[in-house]
mmCIF file of C-alpha atoms in Angstrom:
data_model
loop_
_atom_site.group_PDB
_atom_site.id
_atom_site.type_symbol
_atom_site.label_atom_id
_atom_site.label_comp_id
_atom_site.label_asym_id
_atom_site.label_seq_id
_atom_site.Cartn_x
_atom_site.Cartn_y
_atom_site.Cartn_z
ATOM 1 C CA MET G 1 59.846 6.160 -85.595
ATOM 2 C CA THR G 2 58.138 6.094 -82.285
ATOM 3 C CA ARG G 3 58.310 2.887 -80.320
ATOM 4 C CA MET G 4 55.477 1.654 -78.181
ATOM 5 C CA LEU G 5 56.529 -0.034 -74.917
ATOM 6 C CA ALA G 6 54.477 -3.056 -73.999
ATOM 7 C CA ILE G 7 53.960 -3.516 -70.272
ATOM 8 C CA GLU G 8 52.993 -6.935 -69.167
ATOM 9 C CA GLY G 9 50.674 -7.471 -66.233
ATOM 10 C CA PRO G 10 47.293 -6.099 -65.176
ATOM 11 C CA PRO G 11 46.385 -2.601 -66.229
ATOM 12 C CA LEU G 12 47.318 0.159 -63.813
ATOM 13 C CA ALA G 13 44.451 1.860 -62.092
ATOM 14 C CA LEU G 14 44.407 5.599 -61.627
ATOM 15 C CA VAL G 15 44.893 6.903 -58.104
ATOM 16 C CA GLY G 16 41.587 7.657 -56.342
ATOM 17 C CA THR G 17 39.486 5.613 -58.694
ATOM 18 C CA GLU G 18 39.485 2.363 -56.685
ATOM 19 C CA LYS G 19 36.005 1.127 -55.755
ATOM 20 C CA PRO G 20 35.606 -0.452 -52.294
ATOM 21 C CA ALA G 21 34.373 -3.985 -52.099
ATOM 22 C CA PRO G 22 30.621 -4.083 -51.588
ATOM 23 C CA ALA G 23 29.701 -4.623 -47.914
ATOM 24 C CA PRO G 24 27.246 -7.338 -47.027
ATOM 25 C CA TYR G 25 24.591 -4.663 -46.418
ATOM 26 C CA PRO G 26 21.441 -6.655 -46.992
ATOM 27 C CA SER G 27 22.429 -9.535 -44.727
ATOM 28 C CA SER G 28 23.782 -7.221 -42.000
ATOM 29 C CA LEU G 29 20.585 -5.168 -42.023
ATOM 30 C CA LYS G 30 18.514 -8.310 -41.798
ATOM 31 C CA ASP G 31 20.532 -9.567 -38.822
ATOM 32 C CA ALA G 32 20.141 -6.223 -37.046
ATOM 33 C CA GLU G 33 16.387 -6.186 -37.624
ATOM 34 C CA GLU G 34 16.043 -9.731 -36.298
ATOM 35 C CA LYS G 35 18.081 -8.834 -33.204
ATOM 36 C CA ILE G 36 15.908 -5.780 -32.496
ATOM 37 C CA LEU G 37 12.770 -7.865 -32.963
ATOM 38 C CA VAL G 38 13.977 -10.501 -30.489
ATOM 39 C CA GLU G 39 14.889 -7.815 -27.927
ATOM 40 C CA GLU G 40 11.459 -6.177 -28.291
ATOM 41 C CA VAL G 41 9.683 -9.508 -27.794
ATOM 42 C CA GLU G 42 11.772 -10.301 -24.696
ATOM 43 C CA GLU G 43 11.137 -6.819 -23.304
ATOM 44 C CA ALA G 44 7.398 -7.127 -23.968
ATOM 45 C CA GLU G 45 7.296 -10.434 -22.122
ATOM 46 C CA ASP G 46 8.964 -8.881 -19.063
ATOM 47 C CA CYS G 47 6.895 -5.677 -19.026
ATOM 48 C CA ILE G 48 3.817 -5.173 -16.890
ATOM 49 C CA PRO G 49 0.812 -4.967 -19.247
ATOM 50 C CA ASP G 50 -0.569 -1.458 -19.618
ATOM 51 C CA GLY G 51 -4.157 -1.583 -20.782
ATOM 52 C CA GLY G 52 -6.139 -4.252 -22.538
ATOM 53 C CA LEU G 53 -7.566 -7.596 -21.464
ATOM 54 C CA ARG G 54 -4.293 -8.950 -20.077
ATOM 55 C CA ALA G 55 -3.798 -5.924 -17.828
ATOM 56 C CA TRP G 56 -7.309 -6.140 -16.384
ATOM 57 C CA LEU G 57 -6.918 -9.875 -15.848
ATOM 58 C CA VAL G 58 -3.849 -9.037 -13.755
ATOM 59 C CA VAL G 59 -5.919 -6.542 -11.756
ATOM 60 C CA PHE G 60 -8.650 -9.148 -11.275
ATOM 61 C CA GLY G 61 -6.174 -11.815 -10.156
ATOM 62 C CA VAL G 62 -4.443 -9.472 -7.720
ATOM 63 C CA SER G 63 -7.833 -8.437 -6.315
ATOM 64 C CA LEU G 64 -8.699 -12.062 -5.590
ATOM 65 C CA GLY G 65 -5.338 -12.577 -3.897
ATOM 66 C CA MET G 66 -5.656 -9.397 -1.858
ATOM 67 C CA GLY G 67 -9.182 -10.348 -0.809
ATOM 68 C CA ALA G 68 -7.973 -13.655 0.586
ATOM 69 C CA PHE G 69 -4.996 -11.963 2.225
ATOM 70 C CA ILE G 70 -6.412 -8.688 3.570
ATOM 71 C CA GLY G 71 -9.918 -9.988 4.325
ATOM 72 C CA PRO G 72 -8.985 -11.833 7.538
ATOM 73 C CA MET G 73 -6.972 -8.808 8.713
ATOM 74 C CA ASN G 74 -9.848 -6.371 8.221
ATOM 75 C CA ALA G 75 -12.199 -8.842 9.901
ATOM 76 C CA TRP G 76 -9.945 -9.331 12.919
ATOM 77 C CA GLY G 77 -12.549 -7.775 15.194
ATOM 78 C CA THR G 78 -14.683 -10.888 14.702
ATOM 79 C CA TRP G 79 -11.886 -13.104 15.976
ATOM 80 C CA GLN G 80 -11.104 -10.673 18.800
ATOM 81 C CA ALA G 81 -14.688 -10.897 20.027
ATOM 82 C CA TYR G 82 -14.848 -14.676 19.647
ATOM 83 C CA TYR G 83 -11.543 -15.314 21.400
ATOM 84 C CA GLN G 84 -12.289 -12.799 24.149
ATOM 85 C CA ASP G 85 -15.776 -14.138 24.923
ATOM 86 C CA ASN G 86 -15.248 -17.851 24.225
ATOM 87 C CA LEU G 87 -11.981 -19.539 23.366
ATOM 88 C CA LEU G 88 -9.516 -17.397 25.343
ATOM 89 C CA GLN G 89 -11.606 -16.039 28.199
ATOM 90 C CA ASP G 90 -8.703 -16.427 30.590
ATOM 91 C CA ARG G 91 -6.478 -14.092 28.550
ATOM 92 C CA SER G 92 -6.565 -10.300 28.504
ATOM 93 C CA SER G 93 -7.764 -8.196 25.577
ATOM 94 C CA SER G 94 -4.210 -7.010 25.030
ATOM 95 C CA ASP G 95 -2.826 -10.553 24.827
ATOM 96 C CA ILE G 96 -5.449 -11.585 22.297
ATOM 97 C CA ALA G 97 -4.877 -8.451 20.213
ATOM 98 C CA TRP G 98 -1.255 -9.469 19.632
ATOM 99 C CA ILE G 99 -2.467 -12.313 17.406
ATOM 100 C CA GLY G 100 -4.206 -10.002 14.953
ATOM 101 C CA SER G 101 -1.667 -7.192 15.109
ATOM 102 C CA VAL G 102 1.270 -9.476 14.300
ATOM 103 C CA GLN G 103 -0.688 -11.031 11.435
ATOM 104 C CA THR G 104 -1.569 -7.613 10.025
ATOM 105 C CA ALA G 105 1.988 -6.315 10.388
ATOM 106 C CA ALA G 106 3.452 -9.386 8.686
ATOM 107 C CA GLY G 107 1.410 -8.520 5.614
ATOM 108 C CA ARG G 108 3.260 -5.205 5.271
ATOM 109 C CA LEU G 109 6.764 -6.694 5.323
ATOM 110 C CA PRO G 110 8.819 -6.805 2.077
ATOM 111 C CA GLY G 111 8.244 -9.684 -0.318
ATOM 112 C CA THR G 112 10.701 -12.493 -0.930
ATOM 113 C CA ARG G 113 11.194 -11.825 -4.642
ATOM 114 C CA ASP G 114 14.285 -9.734 -5.350
ATOM 115 C CA LEU G 115 13.161 -6.880 -7.598
ATOM 116 C CA GLY G 116 15.714 -4.253 -6.595
ATOM 117 C CA PRO G 117 17.458 -2.614 -3.651
ATOM 118 C CA LEU G 118 15.709 -2.945 -0.307
ATOM 119 C CA PHE G 119 17.299 -0.163 1.743
ATOM 120 C CA ASN G 120 18.742 3.268 1.149
ATOM 121 C CA LEU G 121 18.981 5.030 4.491
ATOM 122 C CA SER G 122 19.877 8.309 2.776
ATOM 123 C CA GLU G 123 16.166 8.639 1.946
ATOM 124 C CA PHE G 124 15.510 9.320 5.633
ATOM 125 C CA LYS G 125 17.889 12.276 5.539
ATOM 126 C CA LYS G 126 15.084 14.090 3.748
ATOM 127 C CA PRO G 127 12.931 15.737 6.438
ATOM 128 C CA ALA G 128 9.749 15.237 4.418
ATOM 129 C CA CYS G 129 10.290 11.484 4.161
ATOM 130 C CA SER G 130 11.243 11.032 7.819
ATOM 131 C CA VAL G 131 8.342 13.093 9.178
ATOM 132 C CA TYR G 132 5.863 11.427 6.833
ATOM 133 C CA VAL G 133 6.907 7.904 7.817
ATOM 134 C CA LEU G 134 6.786 8.889 11.510
ATOM 135 C CA SER G 135 3.262 10.233 11.036
ATOM 136 C CA LEU G 136 2.172 6.963 9.407
ATOM 137 C CA ILE G 137 3.622 4.957 12.297
ATOM 138 C CA ILE G 138 1.599 7.033 14.788
ATOM 139 C CA ASN G 139 -1.425 6.814 12.490
ATOM 140 C CA ASN G 140 -1.312 3.023 12.519
ATOM 141 C CA LEU G 141 -1.089 2.990 16.311
ATOM 142 C CA ALA G 142 -4.705 4.180 16.291
ATOM 143 C CA LEU G 143 -6.128 3.502 12.817
ATOM 144 C CA ASN G 144 -7.303 -0.088 13.311
ATOM 145 C CA ASN G 145 -8.475 0.145 16.921
ATOM 146 C CA ALA G 146 -12.141 0.485 16.008
ATOM 147 C CA LEU G 147 -11.838 -2.450 13.596
ATOM 148 C CA ALA G 148 -10.444 -4.595 16.394
ATOM 149 C CA TYR G 149 -12.858 -3.649 19.168
ATOM 150 C CA ILE G 150 -16.111 -2.376 17.686
ATOM 151 C CA THR G 151 -17.723 -5.839 17.720
ATOM 152 C CA VAL G 152 -16.677 -6.851 21.223
ATOM 153 C CA SER G 153 -17.548 -3.411 22.597
ATOM 154 C CA ALA G 154 -21.041 -3.616 21.089
ATOM 155 C CA ILE G 155 -21.561 -7.050 22.663
ATOM 156 C CA ASP G 156 -20.347 -5.743 26.027
ATOM 157 C CA GLU G 157 -22.786 -2.819 25.752
ATOM 158 C CA GLY G 158 -25.687 -5.239 25.361
ATOM 159 C CA PHE G 159 -26.317 -5.036 21.620
ATOM 160 C CA ASP G 160 -27.527 -8.164 19.825
ATOM 161 C CA ALA G 161 -24.610 -10.483 19.017
ATOM 162 C CA ASN G 162 -25.645 -10.969 15.371
ATOM 163 C CA PHE G 163 -25.887 -7.207 14.872
ATOM 164 C CA SER G 164 -22.529 -6.694 16.591
ATOM 165 C CA TYR G 165 -20.787 -9.109 14.238
ATOM 166 C CA ASP G 166 -22.465 -7.440 11.244
ATOM 167 C CA LEU G 167 -20.797 -4.145 12.136
ATOM 168 C CA LEU G 168 -17.488 -5.326 10.683
ATOM 169 C CA ALA G 169 -19.197 -6.291 7.427
ATOM 170 C CA ILE G 170 -20.608 -2.756 7.238
ATOM 171 C CA VAL G 171 -17.179 -1.242 7.933
ATOM 172 C CA ASN G 172 -15.501 -3.289 5.196
ATOM 173 C CA ALA G 173 -18.227 -2.626 2.630
ATOM 174 C CA VAL G 174 -18.078 1.128 3.226
ATOM 175 C CA MET G 175 -14.273 0.994 3.334
ATOM 176 C CA THR G 176 -14.320 -0.140 -0.305
ATOM 177 C CA LEU G 177 -16.353 2.938 -1.197
ATOM 178 C CA GLY G 178 -13.993 5.085 0.882
ATOM 179 C CA GLN G 179 -10.984 3.783 -1.021
ATOM 180 C CA LEU G 180 -12.610 4.456 -4.399
ATOM 181 C CA VAL G 181 -13.719 7.969 -3.469
ATOM 182 C CA GLY G 182 -10.458 8.694 -1.642
ATOM 183 C CA GLY G 183 -8.427 7.542 -4.640
ATOM 184 C CA LEU G 184 -10.396 9.777 -7.015
ATOM 185 C CA LEU G 185 -10.047 12.774 -4.694
ATOM 186 C CA ALA G 186 -6.322 12.124 -4.236
ATOM 187 C CA ASP G 187 -5.943 12.049 -8.023
ATOM 188 C CA CYS G 188 -7.836 15.321 -8.483
ATOM 189 C CA TYR G 189 -6.438 17.142 -5.461
ATOM 190 C CA ASP G 190 -3.405 16.876 -3.207
ATOM 191 C CA PRO G 191 -3.261 13.358 -1.675
ATOM 192 C CA LEU G 192 -1.926 14.860 1.556
ATOM 193 C CA ASP G 193 -5.105 16.918 1.888
ATOM 194 C CA VAL G 194 -7.179 13.761 1.464
ATOM 195 C CA LEU G 195 -5.004 11.943 3.999
ATOM 196 C CA ILE G 196 -5.296 14.753 6.553
ATOM 197 C CA GLY G 197 -9.064 14.998 6.104
ATOM 198 C CA SER G 198 -9.534 11.230 6.403
ATOM 199 C CA THR G 199 -7.285 11.082 9.468
ATOM 200 C CA LEU G 200 -9.144 13.874 11.249
ATOM 201 C CA LEU G 201 -12.484 12.236 10.415
ATOM 202 C CA ASP G 202 -11.153 8.996 11.871
ATOM 203 C CA ALA G 203 -10.131 10.871 15.023
ATOM 204 C CA VAL G 204 -13.659 12.237 15.452
ATOM 205 C CA VAL G 205 -15.389 8.877 14.938
ATOM 206 C CA ASN G 206 -12.906 7.085 17.221
ATOM 207 C CA PHE G 207 -13.849 9.556 19.933
ATOM 208 C CA ALA G 208 -17.583 9.171 19.277
ATOM 209 C CA TRP G 209 -17.660 5.382 18.809
ATOM 210 C CA PRO G 210 -17.724 4.353 22.520
ATOM 211 C CA PHE G 211 -20.536 6.842 23.185
ATOM 212 C CA ALA G 212 -22.935 5.276 20.647
ATOM 213 C CA THR G 213 -25.719 3.805 22.782
ATOM 214 C CA ASN G 214 -28.342 2.892 20.172
ATOM 215 C CA VAL G 215 -28.423 1.001 16.889
ATOM 216 C CA ALA G 216 -28.840 4.052 14.635
ATOM 217 C CA ALA G 217 -25.920 5.929 16.189
ATOM 218 C CA LEU G 218 -23.667 2.874 16.047
ATOM 219 C CA VAL G 219 -24.481 2.260 12.370
ATOM 220 C CA VAL G 220 -23.686 5.894 11.495
ATOM 221 C CA ILE G 221 -20.391 5.680 13.399
ATOM 222 C CA THR G 222 -19.584 2.404 11.644
ATOM 223 C CA VAL G 223 -20.183 3.942 8.207
ATOM 224 C CA LEU G 224 -17.958 6.920 9.030
ATOM 225 C CA ILE G 225 -15.220 4.593 10.310
ATOM 226 C CA GLY G 226 -15.267 2.735 6.992
ATOM 227 C CA LEU G 227 -15.117 5.960 4.970
ATOM 228 C CA SER G 228 -12.263 7.412 7.018
ATOM 229 C CA ILE G 229 -10.105 4.266 7.009
ATOM 230 C CA GLY G 230 -10.732 3.798 3.280
ATOM 231 C CA GLY G 231 -9.659 7.382 2.627
ATOM 232 C CA VAL G 232 -6.445 6.872 4.600
ATOM 233 C CA TYR G 233 -5.592 3.674 2.732
ATOM 234 C CA ALA G 234 -6.325 5.312 -0.629
ATOM 235 C CA SER G 235 -4.060 8.328 -0.084
ATOM 236 C CA MET G 236 -1.148 7.136 2.062
ATOM 237 C CA VAL G 237 0.944 5.795 -0.843
ATOM 238 C CA GLN G 238 1.032 8.715 -3.317
ATOM 239 C CA PRO G 239 3.184 11.106 -1.233
ATOM 240 C CA PHE G 240 6.112 8.680 -1.519
ATOM 241 C CA GLU G 241 6.232 9.442 -5.258
ATOM 242 C CA ARG G 242 7.063 13.102 -4.607
ATOM 243 C CA MET G 243 9.992 12.565 -2.262
ATOM 244 C CA GLY G 244 12.721 11.727 -4.755
ATOM 245 C CA ARG G 245 13.496 9.926 -7.980
ATOM 246 C CA LEU G 246 10.648 8.040 -9.598
ATOM 247 C CA ALA G 247 12.926 5.012 -9.976
ATOM 248 C CA ASP G 248 13.212 4.780 -6.161
ATOM 249 C CA VAL G 249 9.481 4.932 -5.387
ATOM 250 C CA GLY G 250 9.224 1.205 -4.723
ATOM 251 C CA MET G 251 12.186 1.263 -2.378
ATOM 252 C CA ARG G 252 10.829 4.269 -0.439
ATOM 253 C CA MET G 253 7.440 2.637 -0.108
ATOM 254 C CA GLY G 254 8.996 -0.645 0.999
ATOM 255 C CA MET G 255 11.113 1.020 3.686
ATOM 256 C CA GLY G 256 8.195 3.157 4.833
ATOM 257 C CA PHE G 257 5.703 0.320 5.104
ATOM 258 C CA THR G 258 8.251 -1.883 6.846
ATOM 259 C CA LEU G 259 8.611 0.754 9.564
ATOM 260 C CA ILE G 260 4.848 1.256 9.692
ATOM 261 C CA THR G 261 4.552 -2.327 10.916
ATOM 262 C CA GLY G 262 5.788 -1.035 14.291
ATOM 263 C CA GLY G 263 2.566 0.937 14.672
ATOM 264 C CA LEU G 264 0.453 -1.951 13.406
ATOM 265 C CA VAL G 265 2.000 -4.422 15.839
ATOM 266 C CA ALA G 266 1.637 -2.200 18.902
ATOM 267 C CA GLY G 267 -1.627 -0.345 18.202
ATOM 268 C CA SER G 268 -4.324 -2.876 19.090
ATOM 269 C CA PRO G 269 -2.444 -4.392 22.066
ATOM 270 C CA ILE G 270 -1.982 -0.894 23.544
ATOM 271 C CA SER G 271 -5.720 -0.283 23.183
ATOM 272 C CA GLY G 272 -6.393 -3.662 24.786
ATOM 273 C CA ALA G 273 -4.103 -2.804 27.687
ATOM 274 C CA ILE G 274 -5.945 0.500 28.172
ATOM 275 C CA PHE G 275 -9.268 -1.350 28.303
ATOM 276 C CA ASP G 276 -7.886 -3.995 30.671
ATOM 277 C CA ALA G 277 -6.604 -1.279 33.011
ATOM 278 C CA THR G 278 -9.663 0.993 32.940
ATOM 279 C CA GLY G 279 -12.543 -1.268 31.934
ATOM 280 C CA SER G 280 -13.844 1.356 29.513
ATOM 281 C CA TYR G 281 -13.680 1.654 25.726
ATOM 282 C CA LYS G 282 -14.087 5.400 26.110
ATOM 283 C CA ASN G 283 -10.455 5.600 27.178
ATOM 284 C CA VAL G 284 -9.526 3.588 24.085
ATOM 285 C CA GLY G 285 -11.387 6.190 22.035
ATOM 286 C CA TYR G 286 -9.498 9.032 23.747
ATOM 287 C CA TYR G 287 -6.188 7.316 22.991
ATOM 288 C CA SER G 288 -7.096 6.797 19.331
ATOM 289 C CA GLU G 289 -8.353 10.358 18.941
ATOM 290 C CA LEU G 290 -5.165 11.808 20.422
ATOM 291 C CA GLY G 291 -2.997 9.705 18.110
ATOM 292 C CA GLN G 292 -4.909 10.751 14.997
ATOM 293 C CA TYR G 293 -4.749 14.444 15.882
ATOM 294 C CA GLU G 294 -0.988 14.118 16.352
ATOM 295 C CA VAL G 295 -0.772 12.634 12.865
ATOM 296 C CA GLY G 296 -2.719 15.538 11.410
ATOM 297 C CA SER G 297 -0.374 17.985 13.124
ATOM 298 C CA LEU G 298 2.750 16.205 11.861
ATOM 299 C CA ILE G 299 1.574 16.038 8.248
ATOM 300 C CA THR G 300 0.488 19.668 8.145
#
C-alpha cells in the first residue's frame, strides 16, 4: 500500500515561476510627469520670449530705453555747438568733445549683470576676429565726427542757427531708415558687404561735408550721413556670429565693443584738436575720410 507523505508548511513554488512584486508604476509615472512639468514652467519663465505679444512688448520696452539712452549721444552735436559758442567759450573744441565721447563710450561698456564669461583672449588669436575689431576701432575714430561737428560748423559758416540745429534731427531721422534698410540688406546679402559699402559712403560724405556752402547741398550731405551711419550700425554686429561657436557670440561682441570704446573716446577729441590747430573743418573731413578708407581696406 502506497503511503502519502504529508508536508507541513506553505506549498513549494516551482523554480522560475515566481512573480515579482508589482512596482508602484502609476505613482512613479505621475511624479515624473509633475517634475517635467515644473522644469518646463521654470525654463519657460527664464527664456526670452520668441514671438507673440510678450516678445513685442519686450522690443517696445527696450526701444524706449534705448531712445532715452542713445538719443543724447546721437544728439551730442547740439551740446557741442552750445558749449562751444556759449557755456564753454574759453575751452577748445577738443576739450569739449571729451564730454560727449566719454559719455558715448561708456554706453558701450559691458553691463553689470553677470550673464556669462566676460573675456576669452583666445578669440583674438583668430586673425579674422582681431582684424575685424581693429577695423571697428579705426571706424569709430571717424564715424561720429560729422554728428559732433556738423551743427557748429554750419553756424560758423554763417547758416541760420535754427537750421543748423535741425541738421542733427535730420541725421537721426534718416539714420533710423538707414538702420532698417541696412539690416534688411545685411540679412539678404553678406553683412560685411553692407558694412564696407556704408563705410565707404561715410568716407565720401565726410570729405564732402565741409565743402557744402548752401542749404540744399548741406541737406543732401546730412541725409547721406544718416544713411551711411545707419548702415554701419545695422551691419557691424552680424560678423561676430561667424567667428566661432554660437554660444560665444555674446562674449565676442562684448569684448569687441569694449575695445571699440577706444575709438569712440578718442575720435571726436582728435577731430577737435585738428580744427583747433588748423581752423578748418576741411581738415577734419580729410582725417575722417582717410580713417574710413583704411577701414574699408582692412575689412576687404
